[in-house]
C-alpha positions as a LaTeX table, in Angstrom:
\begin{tabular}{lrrr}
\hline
Residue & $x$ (\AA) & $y$ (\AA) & $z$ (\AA) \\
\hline
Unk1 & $-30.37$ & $-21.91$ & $-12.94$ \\
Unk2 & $-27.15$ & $-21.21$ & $-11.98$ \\
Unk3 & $-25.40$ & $-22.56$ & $-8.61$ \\
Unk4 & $-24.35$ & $-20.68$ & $-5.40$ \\
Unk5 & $-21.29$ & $-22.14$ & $-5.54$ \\
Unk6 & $-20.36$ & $-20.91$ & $-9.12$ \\
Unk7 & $-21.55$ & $-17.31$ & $-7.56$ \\
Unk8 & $-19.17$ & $-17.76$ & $-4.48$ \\
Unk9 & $-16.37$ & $-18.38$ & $-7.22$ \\
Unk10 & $-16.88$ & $-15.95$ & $-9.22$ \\
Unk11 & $-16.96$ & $-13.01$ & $-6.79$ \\
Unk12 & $-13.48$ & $-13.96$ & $-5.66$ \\
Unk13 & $-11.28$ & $-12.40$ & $-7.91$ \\
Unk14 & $-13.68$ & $-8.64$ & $-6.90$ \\
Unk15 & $-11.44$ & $-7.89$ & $-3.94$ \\
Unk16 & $-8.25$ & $-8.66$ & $-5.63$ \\
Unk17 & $-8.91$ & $-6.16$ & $-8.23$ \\
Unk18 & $-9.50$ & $-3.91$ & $-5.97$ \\
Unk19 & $-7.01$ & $-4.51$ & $-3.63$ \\
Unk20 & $-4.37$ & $-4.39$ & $-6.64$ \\
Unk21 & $-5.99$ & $-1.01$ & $-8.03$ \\
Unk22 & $-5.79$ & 0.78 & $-4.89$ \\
Unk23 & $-1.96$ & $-0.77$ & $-4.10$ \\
Unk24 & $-1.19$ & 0.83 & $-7.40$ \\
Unk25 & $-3.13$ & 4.34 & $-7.54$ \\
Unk26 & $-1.66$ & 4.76 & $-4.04$ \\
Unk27 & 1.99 & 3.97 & $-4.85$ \\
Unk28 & 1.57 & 6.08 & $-7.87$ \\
Unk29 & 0.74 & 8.91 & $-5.68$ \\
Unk30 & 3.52 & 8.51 & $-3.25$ \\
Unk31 & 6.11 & 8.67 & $-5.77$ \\
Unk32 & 4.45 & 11.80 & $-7.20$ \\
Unk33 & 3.98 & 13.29 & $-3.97$ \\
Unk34 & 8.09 & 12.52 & $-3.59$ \\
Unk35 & 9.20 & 13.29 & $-6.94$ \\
Unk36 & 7.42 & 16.93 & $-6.44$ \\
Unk37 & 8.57 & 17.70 & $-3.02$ \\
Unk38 & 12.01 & 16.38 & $-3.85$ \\
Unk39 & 12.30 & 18.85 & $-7.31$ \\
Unk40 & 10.80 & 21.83 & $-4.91$ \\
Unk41 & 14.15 & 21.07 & $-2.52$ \\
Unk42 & 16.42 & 21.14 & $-5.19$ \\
Unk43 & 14.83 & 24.08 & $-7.35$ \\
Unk44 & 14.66 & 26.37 & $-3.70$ \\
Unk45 & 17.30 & 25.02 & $-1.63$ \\
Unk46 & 20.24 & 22.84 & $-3.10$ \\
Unk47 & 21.64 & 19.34 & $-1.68$ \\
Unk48 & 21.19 & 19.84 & 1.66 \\
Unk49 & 17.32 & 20.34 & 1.73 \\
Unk50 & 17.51 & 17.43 & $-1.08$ \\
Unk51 & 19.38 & 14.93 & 1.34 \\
Unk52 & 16.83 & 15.78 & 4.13 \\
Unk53 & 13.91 & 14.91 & 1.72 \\
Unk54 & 15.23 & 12.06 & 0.73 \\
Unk55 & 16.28 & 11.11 & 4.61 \\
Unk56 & 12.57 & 11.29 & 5.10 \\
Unk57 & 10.85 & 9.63 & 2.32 \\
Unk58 & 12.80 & 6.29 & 3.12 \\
Unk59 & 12.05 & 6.38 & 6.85 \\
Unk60 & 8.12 & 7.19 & 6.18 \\
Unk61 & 8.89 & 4.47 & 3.36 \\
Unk62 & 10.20 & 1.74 & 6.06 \\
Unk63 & 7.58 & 2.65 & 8.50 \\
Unk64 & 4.69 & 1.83 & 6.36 \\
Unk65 & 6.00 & $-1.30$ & 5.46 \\
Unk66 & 6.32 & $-1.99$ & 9.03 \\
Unk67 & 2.84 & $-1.31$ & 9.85 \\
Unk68 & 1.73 & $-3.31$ & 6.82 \\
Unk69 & 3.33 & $-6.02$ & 7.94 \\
Unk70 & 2.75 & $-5.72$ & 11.70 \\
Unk71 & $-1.24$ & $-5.00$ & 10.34 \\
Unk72 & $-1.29$ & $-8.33$ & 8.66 \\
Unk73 & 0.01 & $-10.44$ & 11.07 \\
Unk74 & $-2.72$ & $-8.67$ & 13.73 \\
Unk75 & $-5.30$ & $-9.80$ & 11.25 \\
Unk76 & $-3.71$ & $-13.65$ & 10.62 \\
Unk77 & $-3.84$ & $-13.77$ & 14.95 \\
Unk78 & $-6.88$ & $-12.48$ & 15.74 \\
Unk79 & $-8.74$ & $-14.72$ & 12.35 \\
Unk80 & $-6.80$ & $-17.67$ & 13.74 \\
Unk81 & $-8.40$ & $-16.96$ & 17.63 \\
Unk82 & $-11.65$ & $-16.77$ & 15.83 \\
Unk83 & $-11.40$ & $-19.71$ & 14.61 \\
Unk84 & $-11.36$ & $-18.71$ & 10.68 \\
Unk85 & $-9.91$ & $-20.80$ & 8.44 \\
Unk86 & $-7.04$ & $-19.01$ & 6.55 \\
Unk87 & $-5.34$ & $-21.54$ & 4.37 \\
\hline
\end{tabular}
């Protein structure tokens, strides 16, 4: 019969996977969704309309990584006033 503890380890690694997948399906998606809308400025508009894309991607870009990180250290403070252990 097999242990709870061997169950508690071996559902570990289930979020990870997860986690990873959706980290990469999403970043997959945002350079698509880039890629395409930068093409569409060149093919209709030339360099300006290609500079203004561009301009935008890496400020959505830098705000998202912002929030991330501003996101995770909400979590970390509010698990450490909880009284979780996080280590």
């Amino acid at each position: 019969m097999p242990s709870p503890e061997n169950d508690i380890m071996e559902m570990e690694w289930v979020p990870t996977v997860f986690i990873a997948f959706k980290v990469i399906v999403l970043a997959i998606g945002m350079f698509l969704a880039v890629k395409w809308h930068y093409d569409q400025a060149r093919k209709n508009n030339g360099p300006a309309s290609q500079r203004a894309v561009l301009r935008t991607t890496v400020i959505v870009s830098v705000l998202f990584v912002l929030l991330v990180i501003g996101l995770v250290m909400l979590t970390l403070r509010v698990g450490t006033m909880l009284g979780l252990d996080l280590t």
